[in-house]
Amino acid sequence: MTYTTVLFDLDGTLTDPFDGITRSIQYALDKMAAPVPDAKELHWCIGPPLWDSFEVLLNTSHRPELDRAVAHYRERYTVTGLFENTLINGIPQTLVSLRDAGLDLHVCTSKPHAYAGKIVEHFELTHHFGKVYGSELSGERSAKAELIAHILEEEGLKTSETVMIGDRKHDLIGANANHVAAIGVLWGYGSREELEAEDPILVAEKPQDILTALSR
């Protein structure tokens, strides 16, 4: 199969946002007078939409309560947490090689595009991507299936020529829902079992594996 366009998840795929996300979740839970787990117990929160994570952490589906938790999270995240983040080793070189191979790249993240764009710019990756696509601050298009559908329409992409790359099952589920090929990556926050369950074309152990697979 020949692919022309690659959609990249951000958190856990291009960068490691562990400190910024977990500390901001802890801050929000404290503000909500809820139990505050250790950071290592919050790794599963990296990837899913914030509302989904807080629904579990607060044991409620009451939207106003979840909105309040997300607002507290953003109080810290937008000031400090945004840049408590590190670039995955090997990603810049892989992006250069994919572009040199003639592929178009876009970011596809559940994170609000207002924040995602700042992170991509901070790590000097902006020039690699046509556009940074993310959710709205309201939570609209935070589900990967909805976001990928939006990108396909906006960019006029063929599903058969597009591949989604991410570290969690949500990325692959979203790709499958849109009949788009998917690649799972193991340097993020999803296990091999989680990723293989969604039938990706590849589970990559290192960034170079992506280039190898897409250059065949």
PDB file of N, CA, C and O in Angstrom, residues 52-84:
ATOM      1  N   ASP A  52     -12.991  12.066  29.916  1.00  0.00           N
ATOM      2  CA  ASP A  52     -13.057  10.629  30.174  1.00  0.00           C
ATOM      3  C   ASP A  52     -12.228  10.264  31.405  1.00  0.00           C
ATOM      4  O   ASP A  52     -12.645   9.439  32.231  1.00  0.00           O
ATOM      5  N   SER A  53     -11.050  10.867  31.515  1.00  0.00           N
ATOM      6  CA  SER A  53     -10.186  10.576  32.659  1.00  0.00           C
ATOM      7  C   SER A  53     -10.804  11.057  33.961  1.00  0.00           C
ATOM      8  O   SER A  53     -10.824  10.332  34.970  1.00  0.00           O
ATOM      9  N   PHE A  54     -11.335  12.270  33.953  1.00  0.00           N
ATOM     10  CA  PHE A  54     -11.939  12.798  35.178  1.00  0.00           C
ATOM     11  C   PHE A  54     -13.231  12.056  35.540  1.00  0.00           C
ATOM     12  O   PHE A  54     -13.595  11.982  36.718  1.00  0.00           O
ATOM     13  N   GLU A  55     -13.911  11.515  34.563  1.00  0.00           N
ATOM     14  CA  GLU A  55     -15.105  10.724  34.856  1.00  0.00           C
ATOM     15  C   GLU A  55     -14.742   9.528  35.728  1.00  0.00           C
ATOM     16  O   GLU A  55     -15.470   9.165  36.659  1.00  0.00           O
ATOM     17  N   VAL A  56     -13.591   8.922  35.448  1.00  0.00           N
ATOM     18  CA  VAL A  56     -13.105   7.790  36.252  1.00  0.00           C
ATOM     19  C   VAL A  56     -12.560   8.284  37.590  1.00  0.00           C
ATOM     20  O   VAL A  56     -12.889   7.746  38.653  1.00  0.00           O
ATOM     21  N   LEU A  57     -11.731   9.309  37.553  1.00  0.00           N
ATOM     22  CA  LEU A  57     -11.065   9.796  38.762  1.00  0.00           C
ATOM     23  C   LEU A  57     -12.052  10.358  39.789  1.00  0.00           C
ATOM     24  O   LEU A  57     -11.843  10.238  41.005  1.00  0.00           O
ATOM     25  N   LEU A  58     -13.122  10.978  39.300  1.00  0.00           N
ATOM     26  CA  LEU A  58     -14.110  11.589  40.197  1.00  0.00           C
ATOM     27  C   LEU A  58     -15.350  10.713  40.381  1.00  0.00           C
ATOM     28  O   LEU A  58     -16.241  11.065  41.157  1.00  0.00           O
ATOM     29  N   ASN A  59     -15.373   9.606  39.638  1.00  0.00           N
ATOM     30  CA  ASN A  59     -16.500   8.669  39.733  1.00  0.00           C
ATOM     31  C   ASN A  59     -17.841   9.374  39.514  1.00  0.00           C
ATOM     32  O   ASN A  59     -18.783   9.232  40.284  1.00  0.00           O
ATOM     33  N   THR A  60     -17.889  10.174  38.454  1.00  0.00           N
ATOM     34  CA  THR A  60     -19.125  10.881  38.119  1.00  0.00           C
ATOM     35  C   THR A  60     -19.195  11.104  36.620  1.00  0.00           C
ATOM     36  O   THR A  60     -18.160  11.240  35.960  1.00  0.00           O
ATOM     37  N   SER A  61     -20.401  11.128  36.075  1.00  0.00           N
ATOM     38  CA  SER A  61     -20.607  11.474  34.670  1.00  0.00           C
ATOM     39  C   SER A  61     -21.347  12.808  34.553  1.00  0.00           C
ATOM     40  O   SER A  61     -21.791  13.190  33.476  1.00  0.00           O
ATOM     41  N   HIS A  62     -21.434  13.520  35.691  1.00  0.00           N
ATOM     42  CA  HIS A  62     -22.137  14.809  35.722  1.00  0.00           C
ATOM     43  C   HIS A  62     -21.293  15.846  34.984  1.00  0.00           C
ATOM     44  O   HIS A  62     -20.220  16.248  35.446  1.00  0.00           O
ATOM     45  N   ARG A  63     -21.765  16.282  33.820  1.00  0.00           N
ATOM     46  CA  ARG A  63     -20.948  17.125  32.956  1.00  0.00           C
ATOM     47  C   ARG A  63     -20.482  18.422  33.623  1.00  0.00           C
ATOM     48  O   ARG A  63     -19.299  18.785  33.481  1.00  0.00           O
ATOM     49  N   PRO A  64     -21.332  19.147  34.356  1.00  0.00           N
ATOM     50  CA  PRO A  64     -20.838  20.373  35.003  1.00  0.00           C
ATOM     51  C   PRO A  64     -19.673  20.114  35.966  1.00  0.00           C
ATOM     52  O   PRO A  64     -18.740  20.924  36.056  1.00  0.00           O
ATOM     53  N   GLU A  65     -19.717  18.976  36.655  1.00  0.00           N
ATOM     54  CA  GLU A  65     -18.621  18.623  37.572  1.00  0.00           C
ATOM     55  C   GLU A  65     -17.348  18.325  36.789  1.00  0.00           C
ATOM     56  O   GLU A  65     -16.246  18.741  37.173  1.00  0.00           O
ATOM     57  N   LEU A  66     -17.495  17.610  35.687  1.00  0.00           N
ATOM     58  CA  LEU A  66     -16.335  17.296  34.850  1.00  0.00           C
ATOM     59  C   LEU A  66     -15.758  18.558  34.216  1.00  0.00           C
ATOM     60  O   LEU A  66     -14.540  18.720  34.140  1.00  0.00           O
ATOM     61  N   ASP A  67     -16.640  19.461  33.788  1.00  0.00           N
ATOM     62  CA  ASP A  67     -16.178  20.728  33.221  1.00  0.00           C
ATOM     63  C   ASP A  67     -15.381  21.534  34.245  1.00  0.00           C
ATOM     64  O   ASP A  67     -14.388  22.191  33.901  1.00  0.00           O
ATOM     65  N   ARG A  68     -15.821  21.472  35.501  1.00  0.00           N
ATOM     66  CA  ARG A  68     -15.123  22.215  36.564  1.00  0.00           C
ATOM     67  C   ARG A  68     -13.727  21.629  36.781  1.00  0.00           C
ATOM     68  O   ARG A  68     -12.748  22.367  36.971  1.00  0.00           O
ATOM     69  N   ALA A  69     -13.615  20.306  36.745  1.00  0.00           N
ATOM     70  CA  ALA A  69     -12.313  19.653  36.909  1.00  0.00           C
ATOM     71  C   ALA A  69     -11.387  20.016  35.751  1.00  0.00           C
ATOM     72  O   ALA A  69     -10.194  20.311  35.962  1.00  0.00           O
ATOM     73  N   VAL A  70     -11.904  20.011  34.529  1.00  0.00           N
ATOM     74  CA  VAL A  70     -11.103  20.368  33.363  1.00  0.00           C
ATOM     75  C   VAL A  70     -10.639  21.821  33.456  1.00  0.00           C
ATOM     76  O   VAL A  70      -9.491  22.144  33.135  1.00  0.00           O
ATOM     77  N   ALA A  71     -11.509  22.694  33.944  1.00  0.00           N
ATOM     78  CA  ALA A  71     -11.138  24.114  34.098  1.00  0.00           C
ATOM     79  C   ALA A  71      -9.996  24.260  35.101  1.00  0.00           C
ATOM     80  O   ALA A  71      -9.052  25.036  34.871  1.00  0.00           O
ATOM     81  N   HIS A  72     -10.054  23.515  36.209  1.00  0.00           N
ATOM     82  CA  HIS A  72      -8.961  23.558  37.196  1.00  0.00           C
ATOM     83  C   HIS A  72      -7.665  23.022  36.576  1.00  0.00           C
ATOM     84  O   HIS A  72      -6.581  23.584  36.794  1.00  0.00           O
ATOM     85  N   TYR A  73      -7.779  21.929  35.840  1.00  0.00           N
ATOM     86  CA  TYR A  73      -6.618  21.352  35.160  1.00  0.00           C
ATOM     87  C   TYR A  73      -5.941  22.409  34.289  1.00  0.00           C
ATOM     88  O   TYR A  73      -4.718  22.585  34.321  1.00  0.00           O
ATOM     89  N   ARG A  74      -6.741  23.138  33.547  1.00  0.00           N
ATOM     90  CA  ARG A  74      -6.197  24.123  32.615  1.00  0.00           C
ATOM     91  C   ARG A  74      -5.599  25.328  33.321  1.00  0.00           C
ATOM     92  O   ARG A  74      -4.731  25.998  32.754  1.00  0.00           O
ATOM     93  N   GLU A  75      -6.034  25.607  34.539  1.00  0.00           N
ATOM     94  CA  GLU A  75      -5.437  26.708  35.310  1.00  0.00           C
ATOM     95  C   GLU A  75      -3.932  26.499  35.430  1.00  0.00           C
ATOM     96  O   GLU A  75      -3.144  27.441  35.299  1.00  0.00           O
ATOM     97  N   ARG A  76      -3.546  25.257  35.682  1.00  0.00           N
ATOM     98  CA  ARG A  76      -2.129  24.957  35.840  1.00  0.00           C
ATOM     99  C   ARG A  76      -1.464  24.622  34.513  1.00  0.00           C
ATOM    100  O   ARG A  76      -0.363  25.076  34.208  1.00  0.00           O
ATOM    101  N   TYR A  77      -2.175  23.816  33.715  1.00  0.00           N
ATOM    102  CA  TYR A  77      -1.563  23.306  32.494  1.00  0.00           C
ATOM    103  C   TYR A  77      -1.188  24.415  31.520  1.00  0.00           C
ATOM    104  O   TYR A  77      -0.108  24.388  30.916  1.00  0.00           O
ATOM    105  N   THR A  78      -2.061  25.396  31.357  1.00  0.00           N
ATOM    106  CA  THR A  78      -1.806  26.444  30.367  1.00  0.00           C
ATOM    107  C   THR A  78      -0.651  27.357  30.762  1.00  0.00           C
ATOM    108  O   THR A  78      -0.047  28.000  29.900  1.00  0.00           O
ATOM    109  N   VAL A  79      -0.319  27.398  32.046  1.00  0.00           N
ATOM    110  CA  VAL A  79       0.766  28.259  32.522  1.00  0.00           C
ATOM    111  C   VAL A  79       2.080  27.490  32.651  1.00  0.00           C
ATOM    112  O   VAL A  79       3.136  27.949  32.213  1.00  0.00           O
ATOM    113  N   THR A  80       1.996  26.301  33.247  1.00  0.00           N
ATOM    114  CA  THR A  80       3.202  25.545  33.578  1.00  0.00           C
ATOM    115  C   THR A  80       3.276  24.191  32.889  1.00  0.00           C
ATOM    116  O   THR A  80       4.296  23.831  32.293  1.00  0.00           O
ATOM    117  N   GLY A  81       2.202  23.423  32.959  1.00  0.00           N
ATOM    118  CA  GLY A  81       2.222  22.037  32.492  1.00  0.00           C
ATOM    119  C   GLY A  81       2.494  21.859  31.019  1.00  0.00           C
ATOM    120  O   GLY A  81       3.058  20.848  30.591  1.00  0.00           O
ATOM    121  N   LEU A  82       2.097  22.847  30.240  1.00  0.00           N
ATOM    122  CA  LEU A  82       2.247  22.780  28.792  1.00  0.00           C
ATOM    123  C   LEU A  82       3.675  22.446  28.365  1.00  0.00           C
ATOM    124  O   LEU A  82       3.896  21.702  27.406  1.00  0.00           O
ATOM    125  N   PHE A  83       4.637  22.988  29.085  1.00  0.00           N
ATOM    126  CA  PHE A  83       6.031  22.821  28.690  1.00  0.00           C
ATOM    127  C   PHE A  83       6.813  21.862  29.594  1.00  0.00           C
ATOM    128  O   PHE A  83       8.028  21.745  29.471  1.00  0.00           O
ATOM    129  N   GLU A  84       6.108  21.186  30.516  1.00  0.00           N
ATOM    130  CA  GLU A  84       6.732  20.111  31.298  1.00  0.00           C
ATOM    131  C   GLU A  84       6.659  18.848  30.434  1.00  0.00           C
ATOM    132  O   GLU A  84       5.891  17.929  30.679  1.00  0.00           O
TER     133      GLU A  84
END
